[in-house]
Every structure is written in C-alpha cells, then in structure tokens.
mmCIF file of C-alpha atoms and ligand atoms in Angstrom:
data_model
loop_
_atom_site.group_PDB
_atom_site.id
_atom_site.type_symbol
_atom_site.label_atom_id
_atom_site.label_comp_id
_atom_site.label_asym_id
_atom_site.label_seq_id
_atom_site.Cartn_x
_atom_site.Cartn_y
_atom_site.Cartn_z
ATOM 1 C CA UNK A 10 0.000 0.000 0.000
ATOM 2 C CA UNK A 11 1.442 3.337 -1.041
ATOM 3 C CA UNK A 12 2.802 5.424 1.830
ATOM 4 C CA UNK A 13 2.456 2.584 4.333
ATOM 5 C CA UNK A 14 5.635 1.159 5.850
ATOM 6 C CA UNK A 15 5.213 -2.195 7.563
ATOM 7 C CA UNK A 16 8.047 -2.610 10.037
ATOM 8 C CA UNK A 17 8.957 -6.263 9.789
ATOM 9 C CA UNK A 18 11.960 -6.197 12.149
ATOM 10 C CA UNK A 19 12.009 -9.447 14.172
ATOM 11 C CA UNK A 20 12.035 -7.614 17.536
ATOM 12 C CA UNK A 21 8.982 -5.583 16.510
ATOM 13 C CA UNK A 22 7.137 -8.686 15.355
ATOM 14 C CA UNK A 23 8.146 -10.620 18.492
ATOM 15 C CA UNK A 24 6.764 -7.855 20.705
ATOM 16 C CA UNK A 25 3.620 -7.463 18.621
ATOM 17 C CA UNK A 26 2.900 -11.139 19.168
ATOM 18 C CA UNK A 27 3.263 -10.689 22.952
ATOM 19 C CA UNK A 28 0.745 -7.837 22.738
ATOM 20 C CA UNK A 29 -1.702 -9.842 20.646
ATOM 21 C CA UNK A 30 -1.678 -12.681 23.209
ATOM 22 C CA UNK A 31 -4.786 -12.457 25.385
ATOM 23 C CA UNK A 32 -2.793 -13.891 28.296
ATOM 24 C CA UNK A 33 -0.602 -10.756 28.391
ATOM 25 C CA UNK A 34 -1.843 -8.681 31.339
ATOM 26 C CA UNK A 35 -1.747 -4.873 31.767
ATOM 27 C CA UNK A 36 1.664 -4.772 33.445
ATOM 28 C CA UNK A 37 3.428 -6.677 30.683
ATOM 29 C CA UNK A 38 1.270 -5.013 28.018
ATOM 30 C CA UNK A 39 2.473 -1.576 29.171
ATOM 31 C CA UNK A 40 6.107 -2.637 29.171
ATOM 32 C CA UNK A 41 6.049 -4.366 25.787
ATOM 33 C CA UNK A 42 4.019 -1.597 24.113
ATOM 34 C CA UNK A 43 6.678 0.861 25.251
ATOM 35 C CA UNK A 44 9.475 -1.341 23.921
ATOM 36 C CA UNK A 45 7.859 -1.842 20.539
ATOM 37 C CA UNK A 46 7.079 1.873 20.219
ATOM 38 C CA UNK A 47 10.757 2.740 20.661
ATOM 39 C CA UNK A 48 11.773 0.170 18.047
ATOM 40 C CA UNK A 49 9.190 1.489 15.595
ATOM 41 C CA UNK A 50 10.386 5.018 16.107
ATOM 42 C CA UNK A 51 13.777 4.262 14.551
ATOM 43 C CA UNK A 52 12.074 3.394 11.287
ATOM 44 C CA UNK A 53 9.503 6.167 11.503
ATOM 45 C CA UNK A 54 12.161 8.870 11.912
ATOM 46 C CA UNK A 55 14.623 7.548 9.330
ATOM 47 C CA UNK A 56 13.823 10.365 6.898
ATOM 48 C CA UNK A 57 14.114 13.223 9.426
ATOM 49 C CA UNK A 58 16.156 16.030 7.911
ATOM 50 C CA UNK A 59 19.508 16.802 9.517
ATOM 51 C CA UNK A 60 21.793 19.800 9.283
ATOM 52 C CA UNK A 61 25.601 19.596 9.367
ATOM 53 C CA UNK A 62 27.331 21.010 12.462
ATOM 54 C CA UNK A 63 31.003 21.107 13.415
ATOM 55 C CA UNK A 64 31.985 19.193 16.532
ATOM 56 C CA UNK A 65 35.264 18.987 18.384
ATOM 57 C CA UNK A 66 36.158 15.617 19.834
ATOM 58 C CA UNK A 67 38.930 15.291 22.465
ATOM 59 C CA UNK A 68 41.253 14.683 19.489
ATOM 60 C CA UNK A 69 40.079 16.635 16.463
ATOM 61 C CA UNK A 70 37.458 18.749 14.781
ATOM 62 C CA UNK A 71 34.970 16.972 12.541
ATOM 63 C CA UNK A 72 31.564 17.394 11.033
ATOM 64 C CA UNK A 73 28.452 15.976 12.699
ATOM 65 C CA UNK A 74 24.733 16.557 12.318
ATOM 66 C CA UNK A 75 21.792 17.725 14.341
ATOM 67 C CA UNK A 76 18.082 17.338 13.663
ATOM 68 C CA UNK A 77 17.022 20.206 11.429
ATOM 69 C CA UNK A 78 13.648 20.669 13.122
ATOM 70 C CA UNK A 79 12.190 20.340 16.575
ATOM 71 C CA UNK A 80 9.868 17.412 17.167
ATOM 72 C CA UNK A 81 6.334 17.300 18.555
ATOM 73 C CA UNK A 82 4.950 13.947 19.666
ATOM 74 C CA UNK A 83 1.156 13.778 19.589
ATOM 75 C CA UNK A 84 -0.277 10.701 21.291
ATOM 76 C CA UNK A 85 -4.018 10.178 20.846
ATOM 77 C CA UNK A 86 -5.572 9.633 24.277
ATOM 78 C CA UNK A 87 -5.831 7.234 25.906
ATOM 79 C CA UNK A 88 -4.012 4.396 24.217
ATOM 80 C CA UNK A 89 -1.377 6.572 22.536
ATOM 81 C CA UNK A 90 -0.005 7.341 26.005
ATOM 82 C CA UNK A 91 1.260 3.773 26.168
ATOM 83 C CA UNK A 92 3.781 4.578 23.433
ATOM 84 C CA UNK A 93 4.842 8.000 24.674
ATOM 85 C CA UNK A 94 7.333 7.473 27.498
ATOM 86 C CA UNK A 95 9.654 5.158 25.616
ATOM 87 C CA UNK A 96 9.648 7.447 22.566
ATOM 88 C CA UNK A 97 10.471 10.383 24.839
ATOM 89 C CA UNK A 98 13.486 8.479 26.091
ATOM 90 C CA UNK A 99 14.770 8.462 22.505
ATOM 91 C CA UNK A 100 13.829 12.085 21.734
ATOM 92 C CA UNK A 101 13.988 13.717 25.195
ATOM 93 C CA UNK A 102 13.924 17.221 23.740
ATOM 94 C CA UNK A 103 10.599 16.596 21.937
ATOM 95 C CA UNK A 104 7.517 18.574 22.875
ATOM 96 C CA UNK A 105 4.311 16.714 23.600
ATOM 97 C CA UNK A 106 0.894 17.677 22.253
ATOM 98 C CA UNK A 107 -2.228 15.785 23.243
ATOM 99 C CA UNK A 108 -5.422 14.950 21.382
ATOM 100 C CA UNK A 109 -8.273 13.280 23.274
ATOM 101 C CA UNK A 110 -10.687 11.226 21.169
ATOM 102 C CA UNK A 111 -13.117 8.514 22.206
ATOM 103 C CA UNK A 112 -14.771 6.183 19.737
ATOM 104 C CA UNK A 113 -18.480 5.813 20.465
ATOM 105 C CA UNK A 114 -19.284 2.088 20.795
ATOM 106 C CA UNK A 115 -22.297 1.854 18.499
ATOM 107 C CA UNK A 116 -21.726 4.516 15.859
ATOM 108 C CA UNK A 117 -17.910 4.101 15.951
ATOM 109 C CA UNK A 118 -17.673 7.872 15.542
ATOM 110 C CA UNK A 119 -14.708 9.505 17.258
ATOM 111 C CA UNK A 120 -15.756 12.202 19.738
ATOM 112 C CA UNK A 121 -13.260 14.917 20.515
ATOM 113 C CA UNK A 122 -12.698 15.844 24.213
ATOM 114 C CA UNK A 123 -9.246 17.373 24.600
ATOM 115 C CA UNK A 124 -6.600 19.220 22.662
ATOM 116 C CA UNK A 125 -3.314 20.814 23.710
ATOM 117 C CA UNK A 126 -1.006 21.503 20.803
ATOM 118 C CA UNK A 127 1.676 24.089 20.015
ATOM 119 C CA UNK A 128 0.196 26.919 17.930
ATOM 120 C CA UNK A 129 3.116 27.114 15.515
ATOM 121 C CA UNK A 130 2.999 23.492 14.356
ATOM 122 C CA UNK A 131 4.259 24.476 10.911
ATOM 123 C CA UNK A 132 7.909 24.534 11.970
ATOM 124 C CA UNK A 133 7.958 21.107 13.641
ATOM 125 C CA UNK A 134 8.294 17.484 12.682
ATOM 126 C CA UNK A 135 5.088 15.993 14.095
ATOM 127 C CA UNK A 136 4.585 12.340 14.967
ATOM 128 C CA UNK A 137 0.984 11.263 15.543
ATOM 129 C CA UNK A 138 0.919 8.212 17.794
ATOM 130 C CA UNK A 139 -1.897 5.714 18.300
ATOM 131 C CA UNK A 140 -1.519 1.942 18.657
ATOM 132 C CA UNK A 141 -4.712 1.208 16.695
ATOM 133 C CA UNK A 142 -5.918 2.347 13.279
ATOM 134 C CA UNK A 143 -9.306 0.655 12.884
ATOM 135 C CA UNK A 144 -12.074 2.502 10.974
ATOM 136 C CA UNK A 145 -9.703 5.456 10.669
ATOM 137 C CA UNK A 146 -12.251 7.827 12.228
ATOM 138 C CA UNK A 147 -9.942 8.813 15.099
ATOM 139 C CA UNK A 148 -6.916 9.233 12.836
ATOM 140 C CA UNK A 149 -8.827 11.466 10.411
ATOM 141 C CA UNK A 150 -10.254 13.533 13.298
ATOM 142 C CA UNK A 151 -6.748 13.935 14.765
ATOM 143 C CA UNK A 152 -5.336 14.884 11.376
ATOM 144 C CA UNK A 153 -8.139 17.419 10.858
ATOM 145 C CA UNK A 154 -7.011 19.159 14.057
ATOM 146 C CA UNK A 155 -3.381 19.141 12.981
ATOM 147 C CA UNK A 156 -4.329 20.392 9.503
ATOM 148 C CA UNK A 157 -6.270 23.299 11.046
ATOM 149 C CA UNK A 158 -2.994 24.295 12.691
ATOM 150 C CA UNK A 159 -1.305 24.113 9.289
ATOM 151 C CA UNK A 160 0.993 21.213 10.090
ATOM 152 C CA UNK A 161 3.441 20.701 7.223
ATOM 153 C CA UNK A 162 5.431 17.641 8.244
ATOM 154 C CA UNK A 163 3.539 14.854 9.943
ATOM 155 C CA UNK A 164 3.792 11.095 10.044
ATOM 156 C CA UNK A 165 1.660 8.559 11.899
ATOM 157 C CA UNK A 166 2.771 5.542 13.908
ATOM 158 C CA UNK A 167 0.210 2.785 14.550
ATOM 159 C CA UNK A 168 1.097 -0.588 15.987
ATOM 160 C CA UNK A 169 -1.753 -2.353 14.150
ATOM 161 C CA UNK A 170 -3.710 -1.064 11.171
ATOM 162 C CA UNK A 171 -6.814 -2.354 9.415
ATOM 163 C CA UNK A 172 -7.077 -2.030 5.621
ATOM 164 C CA UNK A 173 -10.358 -0.137 6.107
ATOM 165 C CA UNK A 174 -8.645 2.473 8.278
ATOM 166 C CA UNK A 175 -5.729 2.876 5.923
ATOM 167 C CA UNK A 176 -8.118 3.439 2.998
ATOM 168 C CA UNK A 177 -10.066 6.056 4.955
ATOM 169 C CA UNK A 178 -6.969 7.950 6.024
ATOM 170 C CA UNK A 179 -5.617 7.745 2.482
ATOM 171 C CA UNK A 180 -8.868 9.189 1.079
ATOM 172 C CA UNK A 181 -8.514 12.282 3.316
ATOM 173 C CA UNK A 182 -4.736 12.571 3.652
ATOM 174 C CA UNK A 183 -3.122 10.835 0.658
ATOM 175 C CA UNK A 184 0.396 12.021 1.522
ATOM 176 C CA UNK A 185 0.457 11.084 5.209
ATOM 177 C CA UNK A 186 3.213 8.499 5.803
ATOM 178 C CA UNK A 187 1.925 5.626 7.955
ATOM 179 C CA UNK A 188 4.246 3.324 9.912
ATOM 180 C CA UNK A 189 2.801 0.143 11.335
ATOM 181 C CA UNK A 190 3.925 -3.247 12.571
ATOM 182 C CA UNK A 191 1.016 -5.024 10.872
ATOM 183 C CA UNK A 192 -1.773 -4.524 8.376
ATOM 184 C CA UNK A 193 -4.335 -6.963 9.727
ATOM 185 C CA UNK A 194 -7.172 -8.806 7.949
ATOM 186 C CA UNK A 195 -10.255 -6.637 8.470
ATOM 187 C CA UNK A 196 -12.646 -5.153 11.029
ATOM 188 C CA UNK A 197 -15.319 -7.237 12.740
ATOM 189 C CA UNK A 198 -18.962 -6.055 12.940
ATOM 190 C CA UNK A 199 -18.151 -4.061 16.122
ATOM 191 C CA UNK A 200 -15.297 -2.206 14.443
ATOM 192 C CA UNK A 201 -12.504 -4.163 16.152
ATOM 193 C CA UNK A 202 -9.449 -5.220 14.198
ATOM 194 C CA UNK A 203 -9.118 -8.929 13.353
ATOM 195 C CA UNK A 204 -6.940 -10.538 14.576
ATOM 196 C CA UNK A 205 -5.788 -7.303 16.256
ATOM 197 C CA UNK A 206 -5.094 -7.280 19.971
ATOM 198 C CA UNK A 207 -8.456 -6.280 21.404
ATOM 199 C CA UNK A 208 -9.149 -2.899 22.976
ATOM 200 C CA UNK A 209 -5.717 -1.298 23.350
ATOM 201 C CA UNK A 210 -6.822 1.273 25.956
ATOM 202 C CA UNK A 211 -8.524 -1.346 28.125
ATOM 203 C CA UNK A 212 -5.572 -3.703 27.938
ATOM 204 C CA UNK A 213 -3.130 -0.918 28.762
ATOM 205 C CA UNK A 214 -4.999 0.544 31.699
ATOM 206 C CA UNK A 215 -6.921 -2.532 32.867
ATOM 207 C CA UNK A 216 -10.309 -0.733 32.570
HETATM 208 C C1 PRP B 13 -8.989 3.344 20.187
HETATM 209 C C2 PRP B 13 -7.608 3.508 19.613
HETATM 210 C C3 PRP B 13 -7.819 4.548 18.532
HETATM 211 C C4 PRP B 13 -9.214 4.235 18.049
HETATM 212 C C5 PRP B 13 -9.121 3.538 16.734
HETATM 213 O O1 PRP B 13 -9.276 4.373 21.058
HETATM 214 O O2 PRP B 13 -6.659 3.858 20.564
HETATM 215 O O3 PRP B 13 -7.718 5.878 19.010
HETATM 216 O O4 PRP B 13 -9.812 3.371 19.014
HETATM 217 O O5 PRP B 13 -10.377 3.309 16.212
HETATM 218 P P1 PRP B 13 -10.891 4.018 14.890
HETATM 219 O O6 PRP B 13 -9.800 3.920 13.885
HETATM 220 O O7 PRP B 13 -12.098 3.186 14.506
HETATM 221 O O8 PRP B 13 -11.270 5.419 15.212
HETATM 222 P P2 PRP B 13 -10.669 4.515 21.843
HETATM 223 O O9 PRP B 13 -11.576 5.448 21.097
HETATM 224 O O10 PRP B 13 -11.215 3.159 22.165
HETATM 225 O O11 PRP B 13 -10.257 5.296 23.128
HETATM 226 P P3 PRP B 13 -9.245 4.894 24.308
HETATM 227 O O12 PRP B 13 -7.870 4.937 23.721
HETATM 228 O O13 PRP B 13 -9.506 5.968 25.302
HETATM 229 O O14 PRP B 13 -9.617 3.537 24.831
HETATM 230 N N1 URA B 14 -9.634 0.300 19.042
HETATM 231 C C1 URA B 14 -8.942 -0.665 19.680
HETATM 232 O O1 URA B 14 -8.388 -0.418 20.768
HETATM 233 N N2 URA B 14 -8.890 -1.887 19.137
HETATM 234 C C2 URA B 14 -9.475 -2.189 17.961
HETATM 235 O O2 URA B 14 -9.377 -3.344 17.494
HETATM 236 C C3 URA B 14 -10.194 -1.175 17.309
HETATM 237 C C4 URA B 14 -10.246 0.064 17.861
#
C-alpha cells in the first residue's frame, strides 16, 4: 500500500505477538508496548532532515549533524499514552501535544474531548501516535485538528492497522506516511481489528 511502511523487524514482530496474546496482562502489556514503540520510532524517523554542524572531539574537529527541526509527539488519548514514554526516552527534547478522542461504541464515531497543541505546528516534525488504526475515524479527526494548525510535516505511527482504516486515512490525507507493525485482515462487525489485539486502551490501563 502506497505510503504505508510495515516494520517487519524481528524484535517488533516478536513484541507485537506478545501484545496480541490475550494472556498478556496490563503490566506486561504496558512494558512491551513501550518497547515496541521505541523500536518502531527508529524506522519512523529515518527520513528526518539533519543539518551539518562542526563538533570537536577530544582529538580533532569533525563534522556531525543535528536534527534540522524540533519534534512534537502527539499521542491520541488514551491508548497513545502507552507509546509516549519510551519514545520520549529516545527524543527527550521533543515537545508533547495531546489529542483526546473517544470512539463511540455503536456509531464508531470519534468524539473529541481534549486538545493541547503548540500553535506554531508548521515549523515542527510531528509524529501522531496511536496503537490502533481501525475505521480510521480517530486518525482522520486527529489529522483534521493538525491540519487546522497548518501542520506541514507529519507522520503517523500505529502498531496495528486495518485495511479499512488505511483506505479512509488515504482518502482524506493521501500524503500522510503511515508506519505500522502489521496490516491486519479486516474489522469485525463491532469495528474491532481482526486478529488485532483487542481494545488497546482497556488492555493498557486494565479498565
Ligand atoms: C482506540 C484507539 C484509537 C481508536 C481507533 O481508542 O486507541 O484511538 O480506538 O479506532 P478508529 O480507527 O475506529 O477510530 P478509543 O476510542 O477506544 O479510546 P481509548 O484509547 O480511550 O480507549
Ligand atoms: N480500538 C482498539 O483499541 N482496538 C481495535 O481493534 C479497534 C479500535
């Protein structure tokens, strides 16, 4: 699928399998989700622009690089929080924006309840983070908010994606790069991803 990168690294796939397993409880789920998020981030940030800078080692001067732009991480509440801490360990200088969305159980429509984002999003590299891309309603709603703030460089990281969700996001945001560990089979009649891993928020927080 164009613009979709499936991260097939063995450590990512090993951890995804632990998360899929219904016997994995909240404590282990939290730990493994964090680990897999950090691994996925390497791939998701591979194309970040860098600028050359001189650096002096104890022995000589040489040329190094620094990230050209500041980074804003935007986890979608709640489940996106499960991927945040470990990513912050890799990019400690990143800012954090939050978008709160809750999918209504029967209509599957995403209802917005919270937003805190930098106003000048245009100058940042933005990473939208949510473990699940199911119908795509939440991802499109989150992207609509970012687009209102004129975001220019954004990519999305989802642990598991459904083909239906990818198609919906593509229809609205054809150029959004999507990084995922798996494109699963399909949605069931309740809008859950098959095989998926169940309700990510519930499994993460135990409620
Ligand atoms: C889950 C998940 C996504 C959304 C995906 O969140 O974390 O945000 O569902 O579904 P969609 O693609 O059909 O919109 P949920 O709304 O259950 O909220 P939670 O994270 O607070 O549990
Ligand atoms: N949200 C989840 O947490 N899991 C799914 O399978 C679909 C939406």
